[in-house]
Coordinates of C-alpha atoms in Angstrom, one line a residue:
M1 CA -18.9 26.4 17.1
L2 CA -17.1 23.1 17.3
Y3 CA -19.9 20.9 16.2
S4 CA -20.0 23.8 13.1
Q5 CA -16.7 22.9 12.4
H6 CA -16.6 19.2 12.4
L7 CA -20.0 19.4 10.4
T8 CA -18.1 21.9 7.6
K9 CA -15.2 19.5 7.1
F10 CA -17.3 16.1 7.2
T11 CA -19.2 18.1 4.6
K12 CA -16.2 19.2 2.4
E13 CA -14.4 15.5 2.9
H14 CA -17.4 13.7 1.7
A15 CA -19.1 16.0 -0.7
D16 CA -19.3 13.6 -3.6
I17 CA -21.2 10.6 -1.5
L18 CA -23.5 13.2 0.0
A19 CA -24.3 14.4 -3.3
A20 CA -24.9 11.2 -4.6
L21 CA -27.0 10.5 -1.6
V22 CA -29.2 13.1 -1.9
C23 CA -29.3 12.8 -5.7
G24 CA -30.8 9.4 -4.7
L25 CA -33.4 10.6 -2.4
L26 CA -34.7 13.4 -4.7
L27 CA -35.1 10.9 -7.3
F28 CA -36.9 8.4 -5.2
F29 CA -39.5 11.0 -3.9
G30 CA -39.5 12.6 -7.4
W31 CA -40.7 9.0 -8.7
F32 CA -43.1 8.8 -5.8
A33 CA -44.6 12.2 -6.5
L34 CA -45.1 11.2 -10.0
H35 CA -46.6 8.1 -9.1
L36 CA -49.3 9.9 -7.1
G37 CA -49.9 12.2 -10.1
W38 CA -48.2 15.4 -8.6
L39 CA -46.6 16.5 -11.4
G40 CA -45.5 19.8 -10.3
W41 CA -44.0 18.4 -7.0
A42 CA -41.9 15.6 -9.4
M43 CA -40.7 18.2 -11.7
L44 CA -39.2 20.5 -8.9
L45 CA -37.9 17.2 -7.0
L46 CA -36.5 15.7 -10.5
S47 CA -35.0 19.0 -11.3
A48 CA -33.1 19.1 -8.1
A49 CA -31.9 15.6 -8.4
Y50 CA -30.5 16.4 -12.1
V51 CA -28.5 19.7 -10.6
I52 CA -27.1 17.9 -7.3
G53 CA -26.4 14.6 -9.0
G54 CA -25.0 16.0 -12.1
Y55 CA -23.2 19.4 -11.2
E56 CA -20.1 17.8 -10.9
S57 CA -20.1 15.6 -13.9
A58 CA -21.3 18.8 -15.7
R59 CA -18.6 20.7 -13.9
E60 CA -16.0 18.4 -15.3
G61 CA -17.2 17.6 -18.8
L62 CA -17.6 21.2 -19.6
T63 CA -13.8 22.2 -18.2
T64 CA -12.6 19.4 -20.4
L65 CA -14.3 20.6 -23.7
I66 CA -13.5 24.4 -23.0
K67 CA -9.8 23.9 -21.9
E68 CA -8.8 21.0 -23.3
R69 CA -11.1 20.9 -26.4
E70 CA -12.1 17.0 -25.4
L71 CA -15.2 15.3 -25.1
D72 CA -15.4 12.8 -22.3
V73 CA -18.1 10.3 -20.7
D74 CA -19.1 13.1 -18.2
L75 CA -20.3 15.2 -20.7
L76 CA -21.9 12.2 -22.6
M77 CA -23.6 11.4 -19.7
I78 CA -25.3 14.8 -19.0
V79 CA -26.3 15.1 -23.0
A80 CA -28.2 11.5 -22.7
A81 CA -29.8 12.6 -19.3
I82 CA -30.7 16.0 -20.5
G83 CA -32.0 14.5 -23.8
A84 CA -34.2 11.5 -22.0
A85 CA -35.6 14.6 -20.1
G86 CA -36.4 16.9 -22.8
L87 CA -37.8 14.1 -25.0
G88 CA -40.0 13.0 -21.9
L89 CA -41.2 16.5 -21.5
W90 CA -41.8 16.8 -25.1
R91 CA -43.7 13.3 -25.4
R92 CA -45.1 13.9 -22.0
E93 CA -43.5 10.3 -20.8
Y94 CA -42.5 11.8 -17.7
H95 CA -40.7 8.5 -17.1
L96 CA -38.3 9.4 -19.3
I97 CA -37.2 12.1 -16.9
I98 CA -36.6 9.2 -14.1
D99 CA -34.5 7.4 -16.6
G100 CA -32.4 10.4 -16.9
A101 CA -32.1 11.1 -13.5
I102 CA -31.1 7.2 -13.0
L103 CA -28.1 7.9 -15.4
I104 CA -26.9 10.5 -13.3
L105 CA -27.2 9.0 -10.4
I106 CA -24.9 6.0 -11.4
F107 CA -22.6 8.4 -12.3
A108 CA -22.4 10.5 -9.4
I109 CA -22.2 7.2 -7.3
S110 CA -19.2 6.0 -9.1
G111 CA -17.4 9.3 -9.1
A112 CA -18.0 9.3 -5.3
L113 CA -16.2 5.9 -5.0
E114 CA -13.4 7.0 -7.2
G115 CA -12.9 9.9 -5.3
Y116 CA -12.1 7.8 -2.1
A117 CA -8.9 6.4 -3.9
M118 CA -7.5 9.8 -4.2
G119 CA -5.3 11.7 -1.3
R120 CA -3.1 8.9 -0.2
T121 CA 0.0 10.9 -1.1
E122 CA -0.7 13.8 1.5
R123 CA -1.2 11.2 4.3
S124 CA 1.8 9.5 3.5
I125 CA 4.0 12.4 3.4
R126 CA 2.6 13.5 6.7
S127 CA 3.4 9.9 8.4
L128 CA 6.9 10.2 6.8
M129 CA 7.5 13.6 8.6
S130 CA 6.4 12.4 11.4
L131 CA 9.1 9.9 11.9
T132 CA 11.9 12.5 13.0
P133 CA 11.5 14.7 16.2
D134 CA 10.7 18.3 15.4
T135 CA 13.3 19.6 18.0
A136 CA 16.9 18.9 18.6
R137 CA 18.8 18.9 21.6
V138 CA 21.9 21.2 20.5
L139 CA 24.9 22.1 22.5
H140 CA 25.7 25.8 22.8
Q141 CA 28.6 27.1 24.8
G142 CA 28.1 24.0 27.1
Q143 CA 24.6 24.2 27.4
E144 CA 21.8 22.0 25.8
Q145 CA 19.1 24.1 23.9
M146 CA 16.2 22.6 22.3
L147 CA 16.0 24.0 18.5
P148 CA 13.5 23.3 15.8
I149 CA 15.2 20.9 13.5
T150 CA 14.9 23.7 10.6
Q151 CA 17.2 25.8 12.3
L152 CA 20.1 23.2 12.7
K153 CA 23.4 24.2 10.6
V154 CA 26.3 22.1 9.4
G155 CA 28.8 22.0 12.4
D156 CA 25.9 22.1 15.3
E157 CA 26.6 19.8 18.0
I158 CA 23.8 18.1 19.2
V159 CA 22.8 15.3 22.2
V160 CA 20.7 12.2 21.6
K161 CA 19.8 10.2 24.9
P162 CA 19.2 6.5 25.3
G163 CA 15.8 5.6 23.8
E164 CA 15.4 8.6 22.0
L165 CA 15.0 9.3 18.1
I166 CA 17.7 10.3 16.2
P167 CA 16.7 13.9 15.1
T168 CA 19.1 14.2 11.6
D169 CA 21.9 12.4 10.1
G170 CA 25.0 12.9 11.9
I171 CA 28.7 11.8 12.6
I172 CA 29.2 10.3 16.1
L173 CA 31.7 12.9 18.4
S174 CA 32.0 11.0 21.5
G175 CA 29.5 8.2 23.0
Y176 CA 28.9 4.4 21.8
S177 CA 25.6 2.8 21.3
T178 CA 23.4 0.3 19.2
I179 CA 21.1 1.6 17.1
N180 CA 18.1 0.1 15.6
Q181 CA 18.1 1.3 11.8
A182 CA 15.5 -1.5 10.7
A183 CA 13.0 1.4 9.6
I184 CA 15.8 2.9 7.5
T185 CA 18.1 0.3 6.2
G186 CA 16.3 -2.9 7.0
E187 CA 18.7 -4.4 9.2
S188 CA 17.3 -7.1 11.3
L189 CA 19.7 -6.6 14.4
P190 CA 20.5 -3.4 16.0
V191 CA 23.9 -2.0 15.1
E192 CA 26.7 -1.0 17.4
K193 CA 28.1 2.8 16.6
T194 CA 30.6 4.5 18.0
V195 CA 32.7 7.6 17.4
G196 CA 33.2 8.7 13.6
E197 CA 30.3 6.7 12.5
E198 CA 27.4 8.0 10.8
V199 CA 23.7 8.0 12.2
F200 CA 20.7 8.5 10.3
A201 CA 17.5 10.7 11.2
G202 CA 14.6 8.2 12.4
T203 CA 16.8 5.9 13.8
L204 CA 16.2 4.7 17.3
N205 CA 19.1 5.2 19.8
G206 CA 20.0 2.2 22.1
Y207 CA 21.5 2.5 25.7
G208 CA 23.9 5.0 25.2
A209 CA 23.9 8.8 25.3
L210 CA 25.6 10.0 21.9
K211 CA 26.8 13.4 20.8
L212 CA 26.5 14.0 17.1
K213 CA 27.8 16.5 14.7
V214 CA 25.5 17.7 11.8
H215 CA 27.3 17.2 8.7
K216 CA 24.8 18.1 6.1
P217 CA 21.7 19.9 5.7
A218 CA 18.3 18.8 7.4
A219 CA 17.0 18.8 3.8
S220 CA 19.6 16.2 2.6
N221 CA 18.8 13.5 5.2
L222 CA 18.2 10.0 4.5
I223 CA 14.6 10.5 5.6
Q224 CA 13.8 13.6 3.6
R225 CA 15.3 11.6 0.5
V226 CA 13.0 8.8 0.9
I227 CA 10.1 11.6 1.5
R228 CA 10.9 13.1 -1.9
L229 CA 11.1 9.8 -3.9
V230 CA 7.7 8.9 -2.3
E231 CA 6.2 11.7 -3.9
E232 CA 7.8 11.3 -7.3
A233 CA 7.0 7.7 -7.2
Q234 CA 3.4 8.4 -6.3
E235 CA 3.0 11.3 -8.7
S236 CA 3.8 9.0 -11.9
A237 CA 0.3 7.6 -13.8
P238 CA 0.8 4.1 -14.9
P239 CA 0.3 3.7 -18.5
S240 CA -3.2 1.9 -17.7
Q241 CA -4.6 4.9 -16.5
E242 CA -4.1 7.2 -19.3
F243 CA -5.5 4.3 -21.9
I244 CA -8.8 4.3 -19.7
A245 CA -8.5 8.4 -20.0
K246 CA -8.4 8.4 -23.4
F247 CA -10.7 5.9 -24.2
E248 CA -13.4 7.4 -22.3
R249 CA -12.6 10.5 -24.1
G250 CA -12.4 8.9 -27.7
Y251 CA -15.5 6.7 -26.9
A252 CA -17.6 9.9 -26.1
R253 CA -16.5 11.8 -29.1
V254 CA -17.6 9.2 -31.8
I255 CA -20.9 8.7 -29.6
V256 CA -21.6 12.5 -29.8
V257 CA -20.6 13.3 -33.3
S258 CA -22.7 9.7 -34.3
G259 CA -25.7 11.7 -32.4
I260 CA -25.4 14.7 -34.2
L261 CA -25.1 13.0 -37.5
L262 CA -28.4 11.0 -36.5
V263 CA -30.3 14.2 -36.2
I264 CA -28.8 15.9 -39.5
L265 CA -28.6 13.1 -42.1
P266 CA -31.6 10.5 -42.0
P267 CA -34.4 13.0 -43.4
F268 CA -32.2 13.6 -46.4
I269 CA -30.8 10.0 -46.9
W270 CA -33.6 7.8 -45.9
G271 CA -36.5 10.3 -46.0
W272 CA -37.1 10.1 -42.0
D273 CA -39.5 12.6 -40.8
W274 CA -38.2 14.9 -38.1
D275 CA -40.2 14.0 -35.3
T276 CA -38.9 10.3 -36.2
T277 CA -35.3 11.5 -36.4
I278 CA -34.8 13.5 -33.2
Y279 CA -36.8 10.2 -31.4
R280 CA -34.0 8.2 -32.7
A281 CA -31.3 10.4 -32.1
L282 CA -32.1 10.8 -28.4
T283 CA -32.8 7.1 -27.9
F284 CA -29.3 6.5 -29.5
L285 CA -27.7 8.7 -26.8
V286 CA -29.4 6.8 -24.1
V287 CA -28.9 3.4 -25.5
A288 CA -25.0 4.4 -26.3
S289 CA -24.5 5.7 -22.8
P290 CA -21.6 3.9 -21.4
C291 CA -23.2 2.8 -18.0
A292 CA -22.9 -0.6 -18.7
L293 CA -19.5 -0.2 -19.1
M294 CA -18.5 1.4 -16.3
A295 CA -20.6 -0.6 -14.2
A296 CA -18.7 -3.7 -15.7
I297 CA -15.7 -2.6 -13.9
M298 CA -16.6 -0.9 -10.2
P299 CA -19.0 -3.6 -9.2
T300 CA -16.6 -6.5 -10.0
L301 CA -13.9 -4.8 -8.3
L302 CA -15.7 -3.6 -5.1
S303 CA -17.0 -7.2 -4.7
G304 CA -13.2 -8.6 -5.2
I305 CA -12.3 -5.9 -2.4
A306 CA -15.1 -6.9 0.0
N307 CA -13.9 -10.8 -0.6
G308 CA -10.3 -9.7 0.3
A309 CA -11.2 -8.0 3.5
R310 CA -12.9 -11.1 4.8
Q311 CA -9.6 -12.8 4.3
G312 CA -7.4 -10.4 5.9
I313 CA -6.2 -8.6 2.4
L314 CA -7.1 -4.5 2.5
F315 CA -7.3 -3.4 -1.3
K316 CA -6.8 0.3 -1.3
N317 CA -8.5 0.6 -4.6
G318 CA -9.9 -1.2 -7.2
A319 CA -7.5 -0.5 -9.8
Q320 CA -4.9 -2.5 -7.8
L321 CA -7.4 -5.5 -7.4
E322 CA -7.0 -5.7 -11.3
K323 CA -3.2 -5.1 -11.7
M324 CA -2.7 -8.0 -9.2
G325 CA -3.8 -10.4 -11.9
K326 CA -1.1 -9.0 -14.3
V327 CA 1.8 -9.3 -11.8
R328 CA 4.9 -11.0 -13.4
A329 CA 7.3 -10.3 -11.1
I330 CA 7.5 -9.8 -7.0
A331 CA 10.1 -8.3 -4.8
F332 CA 10.4 -9.2 -1.4
D333 CA 11.9 -7.2 1.4
K334 CA 13.6 -9.6 4.1
T335 CA 13.5 -7.8 7.2
G336 CA 9.5 -8.2 8.9
T337 CA 8.4 -9.6 5.4
L338 CA 10.1 -13.0 4.9
T339 CA 11.2 -13.2 8.3
T340 CA 9.4 -12.3 11.5
G341 CA 11.4 -9.1 12.3
Q342 CA 12.2 -10.2 15.8
V343 CA 15.4 -11.9 16.9
Q344 CA 14.9 -15.2 18.6
V345 CA 17.5 -18.0 20.0
S346 CA 17.4 -20.3 17.2
Q347 CA 20.0 -22.8 19.0
V348 CA 21.8 -23.9 21.9
I349 CA 25.1 -25.6 21.4
S350 CA 26.6 -27.0 24.5
A351 CA 30.0 -28.2 25.5
D352 CA 30.5 -32.2 26.5
E353 CA 30.3 -31.4 30.4
Y354 CA 27.2 -29.0 30.4
T355 CA 23.8 -29.0 29.4
Q356 CA 21.8 -26.3 26.9
A357 CA 19.9 -25.7 30.1
D358 CA 23.3 -24.6 31.6
V359 CA 24.2 -22.6 28.9
L360 CA 20.8 -20.6 28.8
K361 CA 20.5 -20.0 32.6
A362 CA 24.3 -18.8 32.9
A363 CA 23.6 -16.4 30.0
A364 CA 20.2 -15.3 31.4
A365 CA 21.8 -14.4 34.7
L366 CA 23.9 -11.9 33.1
E367 CA 21.8 -10.6 30.3
S368 CA 18.5 -9.7 32.5
F369 CA 20.4 -6.5 33.1
S370 CA 20.9 -5.6 29.6
E371 CA 17.9 -3.8 27.4
H372 CA 19.7 -5.2 24.3
P373 CA 17.3 -6.9 22.0
I374 CA 20.0 -10.1 21.9
A375 CA 19.7 -10.1 25.7
K376 CA 15.9 -10.1 25.5
A377 CA 15.7 -12.8 23.2
I378 CA 18.1 -14.9 25.6
V379 CA 16.3 -14.3 28.9
Q380 CA 12.9 -15.1 27.3
K381 CA 14.0 -18.7 26.1
A382 CA 15.5 -19.3 29.5
D383 CA 11.8 -18.2 31.0
D384 CA 11.0 -21.5 32.1
L385 CA 14.4 -22.3 33.8
N386 CA 15.2 -21.7 37.3
W387 CA 18.2 -19.2 37.4
V388 CA 19.3 -16.3 39.3
R389 CA 20.6 -12.9 38.6
G390 CA 24.3 -12.2 38.6
V391 CA 26.3 -10.0 40.9
D392 CA 28.9 -7.6 40.0
V393 CA 27.8 -7.3 36.1
Q394 CA 30.0 -5.2 33.8
A395 CA 29.0 -4.8 30.2
I396 CA 32.0 -4.1 27.9
P397 CA 30.3 -2.3 25.0
G398 CA 30.8 -4.0 21.5
Q399 CA 32.3 -6.9 22.9
G400 CA 30.4 -8.7 26.0
I401 CA 29.3 -9.0 29.3
V402 CA 31.2 -10.2 32.6
G403 CA 29.5 -10.9 36.3
I404 CA 29.5 -13.6 39.0
V405 CA 26.7 -16.3 39.1
N406 CA 26.4 -18.5 41.7
N407 CA 29.9 -17.6 42.9
Q408 CA 31.6 -18.2 39.8
K409 CA 32.7 -15.8 37.1
V410 CA 30.5 -16.2 34.0
T411 CA 31.6 -14.5 30.7
L412 CA 29.3 -13.7 27.8
G413 CA 30.4 -12.3 24.5
N414 CA 31.6 -12.5 20.8
A415 CA 34.4 -15.1 20.6
A416 CA 37.5 -12.7 20.5
F417 CA 36.2 -11.5 23.7
V418 CA 35.6 -14.8 25.5
Q419 CA 38.9 -16.2 24.2
Q420 CA 40.4 -13.5 26.8
Y421 CA 39.2 -15.4 29.8
V422 CA 39.3 -19.0 28.6
A423 CA 42.6 -21.4 27.8
Q424 CA 40.9 -22.4 24.1
L425 CA 37.5 -22.5 22.5
P426 CA 36.5 -26.4 21.5
Q427 CA 37.4 -27.2 17.9
K428 CA 34.3 -29.0 17.6
L429 CA 32.0 -25.8 18.9
Q430 CA 34.1 -23.4 16.7
D431 CA 33.4 -25.7 13.8
L432 CA 29.7 -25.5 14.5
A433 CA 29.7 -21.7 15.3
H434 CA 31.2 -21.2 12.0
S435 CA 28.7 -22.9 10.3
L436 CA 25.9 -21.2 12.1
E437 CA 27.6 -17.4 11.1
Y438 CA 27.7 -18.7 7.5
E439 CA 23.9 -19.0 7.8
G440 CA 23.9 -15.5 8.5
K441 CA 23.1 -16.1 12.6
T442 CA 24.5 -14.1 15.4
V443 CA 26.7 -16.5 17.7
V444 CA 27.2 -15.3 21.5
W445 CA 29.6 -17.6 23.5
V446 CA 29.2 -18.3 27.0
A447 CA 32.1 -19.4 29.4
Q448 CA 32.3 -20.2 33.3
D449 CA 35.4 -20.2 35.2
Q450 CA 37.7 -20.4 32.2
K451 CA 35.8 -23.3 30.6
V452 CA 33.4 -22.9 27.7
M453 CA 29.9 -23.7 28.1
G454 CA 28.8 -23.4 25.1
A455 CA 27.3 -20.9 22.6
I456 CA 23.8 -19.6 21.4
A457 CA 22.7 -18.8 18.0
I458 CA 20.6 -15.8 17.9
T459 CA 18.6 -15.2 14.6
D460 CA 15.7 -13.1 12.8
M461 CA 13.3 -16.1 12.3
I462 CA 12.0 -16.8 8.7
R463 CA 8.2 -16.9 8.5
P464 CA 7.0 -20.7 8.1
E465 CA 4.8 -20.0 5.6
A466 CA 7.8 -18.0 3.4
A467 CA 8.8 -21.3 1.4
A468 CA 5.3 -22.5 0.5
T469 CA 4.5 -19.2 -0.6
I470 CA 7.2 -19.1 -3.3
R471 CA 6.5 -22.2 -4.1
R472 CA 3.1 -21.3 -4.9
L473 CA 3.6 -18.2 -6.8
R474 CA 6.1 -19.7 -9.4
Q475 CA 3.1 -22.4 -9.6
L476 CA 0.6 -19.1 -10.7
G477 CA 3.4 -18.3 -13.0
V478 CA 5.0 -15.4 -11.5
E479 CA 7.9 -15.3 -13.9
Q480 CA 10.5 -13.4 -11.2
I481 CA 10.8 -13.2 -7.7
V482 CA 13.7 -11.5 -5.8
M483 CA 14.6 -10.6 -2.4
M484 CA 15.9 -7.2 -1.7
T485 CA 17.1 -6.1 2.1
G486 CA 19.6 -3.7 3.7
D487 CA 20.9 -6.6 5.4
N488 CA 24.4 -8.2 4.7
E489 CA 25.1 -10.4 1.8
R490 CA 25.7 -13.4 4.1
T491 CA 22.6 -13.3 5.9
A492 CA 20.4 -12.5 3.1
Q493 CA 21.7 -15.5 1.1
S494 CA 21.0 -17.8 4.0
V495 CA 17.3 -16.8 3.9
A496 CA 17.0 -16.8 0.3
Q497 CA 18.5 -20.3 0.3
A498 CA 16.0 -21.5 3.0
I499 CA 13.0 -20.2 1.4
G500 CA 14.0 -21.0 -2.5
I501 CA 14.8 -17.7 -4.0
T502 CA 17.9 -17.4 -5.9
Q503 CA 17.8 -13.9 -7.0
V504 CA 19.1 -11.8 -3.9
Y505 CA 20.1 -8.3 -3.6
A506 CA 21.7 -7.2 -0.4
E507 CA 23.3 -4.2 1.4
L508 CA 20.4 -1.5 -0.2
L509 CA 19.4 1.8 0.9
P510 CA 16.0 3.1 0.1
E511 CA 16.7 4.6 -3.3
D512 CA 18.5 1.5 -4.2
K513 CA 15.3 -0.5 -3.5
L514 CA 13.3 2.0 -5.6
N515 CA 15.7 1.7 -8.8
L516 CA 15.8 -1.9 -8.5
I517 CA 11.6 -1.9 -8.6
R518 CA 12.2 0.6 -11.9
S519 CA 14.6 -1.8 -13.5
L520 CA 12.2 -4.6 -13.0
Q521 CA 9.4 -3.0 -14.5
K522 CA 11.3 -2.2 -17.7
Q523 CA 11.8 -6.1 -18.3
Y524 CA 8.4 -7.1 -16.5
Q525 CA 5.9 -4.0 -16.6
T526 CA 3.8 -5.1 -13.9
V527 CA 5.8 -5.6 -10.6
A528 CA 4.6 -6.1 -6.9
M529 CA 6.8 -5.0 -3.9
V530 CA 6.0 -6.7 -0.5
G531 CA 7.6 -4.8 2.4
D532 CA 6.8 -3.5 5.9
G533 CA 9.5 -0.6 6.8
I534 CA 10.1 3.0 6.0
N535 CA 13.0 2.3 4.0
D536 CA 10.5 0.2 1.6
A537 CA 8.3 3.2 1.0
P538 CA 9.8 4.5 -2.0
A539 CA 9.8 1.1 -3.7
L540 CA 6.3 0.5 -2.3
A541 CA 5.0 3.8 -4.1
Q542 CA 6.9 2.9 -7.5
A543 CA 5.7 -0.6 -7.9
S544 CA 2.7 -1.5 -10.1
V545 CA 1.5 -2.9 -6.4
G546 CA 2.5 -2.0 -3.4
I547 CA 2.0 -4.6 -0.5
A548 CA 2.3 -4.1 3.2
M549 CA 2.6 -6.3 6.1
G550 CA -0.2 -5.3 8.5
G551 CA 1.1 -6.3 11.8
A552 CA 4.8 -5.6 11.6
G553 CA 4.6 -2.8 9.0
S554 CA 5.3 1.0 9.9
D555 CA 2.5 3.4 9.4
V556 CA 4.4 5.0 6.4
A557 CA 4.3 1.4 4.6
L558 CA 0.7 1.0 5.2
E559 CA 0.0 4.4 3.7
T560 CA 2.0 4.1 1.0
A561 CA 1.3 0.4 -0.2
D562 CA -1.7 -0.3 -2.5
I563 CA -2.6 -3.5 -0.3
V564 CA -2.0 -4.3 3.2
L565 CA -2.1 -7.9 4.6
I566 CA -3.9 -7.1 7.6
A567 CA -3.9 -10.5 8.9
D568 CA -0.2 -10.2 8.4
K569 CA 0.4 -13.6 6.8
L570 CA 2.5 -14.1 3.9
E571 CA 0.3 -16.5 2.3
K572 CA -2.3 -13.9 1.7
I573 CA -0.2 -12.7 -1.4
V574 CA -1.5 -16.1 -3.0
V575 CA -4.9 -15.4 -2.5
A576 CA -4.7 -11.8 -3.4
M577 CA -3.2 -12.7 -6.8
Q578 CA -6.4 -15.2 -7.2
L579 CA -8.7 -12.5 -6.7
G580 CA -6.9 -10.2 -9.0
R581 CA -6.9 -13.1 -11.8
R582 CA -10.4 -13.7 -10.9
S583 CA -11.8 -10.2 -11.2
Q584 CA -9.6 -9.6 -14.3
F585 CA -11.6 -12.4 -15.9
V586 CA -15.0 -11.0 -14.8
V587 CA -14.3 -7.5 -15.6
K588 CA -13.1 -9.0 -19.5
Q589 CA -17.0 -10.8 -19.6
N590 CA -18.4 -7.9 -18.5
I591 CA -17.1 -5.4 -20.9
A592 CA -17.9 -8.1 -23.8
F593 CA -21.3 -8.3 -22.6
A594 CA -22.0 -4.5 -22.2
L595 CA -20.5 -3.7 -25.6
T596 CA -22.3 -6.5 -27.5
S597 CA -25.7 -5.0 -25.7
I598 CA -24.8 -1.5 -26.7
I599 CA -24.0 -2.6 -30.4
L600 CA -27.3 -4.6 -30.3
L601 CA -29.1 -1.9 -28.8
M602 CA -28.0 0.7 -31.3
L603 CA -28.6 -1.5 -34.2
G604 CA -32.1 -1.9 -33.2
N605 CA -32.6 1.5 -32.7
F606 CA -31.5 2.4 -36.2
L607 CA -33.5 -0.2 -37.6
G608 CA -36.4 1.1 -35.9
N609 CA -36.9 -1.9 -34.2
I610 CA -37.1 -0.5 -30.6
N611 CA -38.7 2.4 -29.1
L612 CA -37.0 4.6 -26.4
P613 CA -38.7 2.9 -23.3
I614 CA -37.4 -0.7 -24.4
G615 CA -33.8 1.1 -25.3
V616 CA -33.9 2.2 -21.6
I617 CA -34.8 -1.1 -20.4
G618 CA -32.1 -2.9 -22.3
H619 CA -29.7 -0.3 -21.4
E620 CA -30.5 -0.5 -17.7
G621 CA -30.9 -4.1 -18.0
S622 CA -27.6 -4.8 -19.4
T623 CA -26.4 -2.6 -16.5
V624 CA -27.9 -4.7 -13.8
L625 CA -26.4 -7.9 -15.5
V626 CA -22.9 -6.6 -15.4
T627 CA -23.5 -5.5 -12.0
L628 CA -24.6 -9.0 -10.7
N629 CA -21.9 -10.6 -12.9
G630 CA -19.6 -8.9 -10.9
L631 CA -20.9 -9.8 -7.5
R632 CA -20.0 -13.2 -8.1
L633 CA -16.8 -12.4 -6.6
L634 CA -18.3 -11.9 -3.3
R635 CA -18.0 -15.7 -3.0

């Protein structure tokens, strides 16, 4: 029973590719039977190939014709294939039936490939939904009760324990904790929150228990707004897609009308006999079939996609590879994209009578008791030093930590906190600390027995390849490069200056990033967005090309983006753009060749210089040539 369900699900999800495979097999066996002289079996197998391979195209073509009163390429393909088959039966040239089946097979494969580019929206939304818990711990008459999020009402009080995801937006009634908001706001460091401050659904609570008051309906949560924004952005069709659809229908209309005129007019104008007229009209439909035009694009883009995959670049569909070659502006998220997304000790400064190792050992002795990201960074930095854990360690939330290390009192924290335990902060160290803070770094002071030992600078490290990538993108002709972040202005400016970005937008929420992308699109049309967090999802969906960092990226960013840098290397953006431009050039080559061959074949048919077999050979030969040209991108 279970096997049957899995088989049914698999068949439903992959119906298009299965139809193309069956069509191909039936075509092969039909050709083989015809080769052996088994005419009855050949006709049966080839008829089945026509029906199975062409059903979907025929259905779509007829639906478009009946409902929208438009002709499209699908219907043109069916007419050409049936025309070839009818002509083959009429003249007993049964190989023409094979040619018609090949036309159907080519379109069946194309349709199956396009089908796999669909359906990402639903998966993206499901991923967003999973970011928040399904239930919340609600206080009811002094008792904790687990209730579904959908049943929460404004005014409800909920409890969030250490290490839990916050289930809904709320105001803190009691408690103190650090909240990791990177996924929502893009802030590189956890934010300390206390009574009266707002917390967001989907953010991660740190070490403290919190009591929250629900101050807005669940549907108004920030994460729910992100979900709606992703839906809206992904539903809007790009202009290029609409142009291609109009072109296909216009082309099909012209060819079908021309075919009908070729059946009617020549006997009266040029005195052709009806046998020749019908023959030329059917040949026209075959040679005018846009298989070469279709093959001009898809094999090229698939080759580029395969090339990118070998280099750690995942293009989710061919259209985005092509768009990468047209990008005129790029917007970068900061945290986890231009930076590593993990806080590290960037610098240790020490007073005259102490060494950097002394400062690190004293700090690690106390911070080893904390789970705070800054504490972990300090302990990791002091990993290869010999230090002992402190005793009587006490943390003062939002300020610092004190304890005893080797029978001496050690104090660790911000400047205001440490000043309570020392006579004064050395002016030289203060100047250095102010300089570090201006660069967007967090400074932790360390004191021992009323003497300042030094200070430790904590920062989200810039990716080493970031500056070179920005320079290379400018060399490739990208007109505008901006950085957008939820982090504070000072930190954002320091990172931007270090890597060579002049246009900076800081303290942005997800909708702000989305609006910025829309603004850039009005000015530059094709805009790429590079990000990694949940807060980037709407902007990634709205951008002409959304690029997600594969290593640090959230599931939602990876699902929403069009391109994923699997290798998590920023410089791969340059490679992706170069691949996009190469594919664009090859596609233009192929289209020019395909159109030229179609025009020459149609002229040859009209002048009576080719017969149907030569027309089919010319048609399919041009298809093979443009396909081989597209495969050059595999190199």
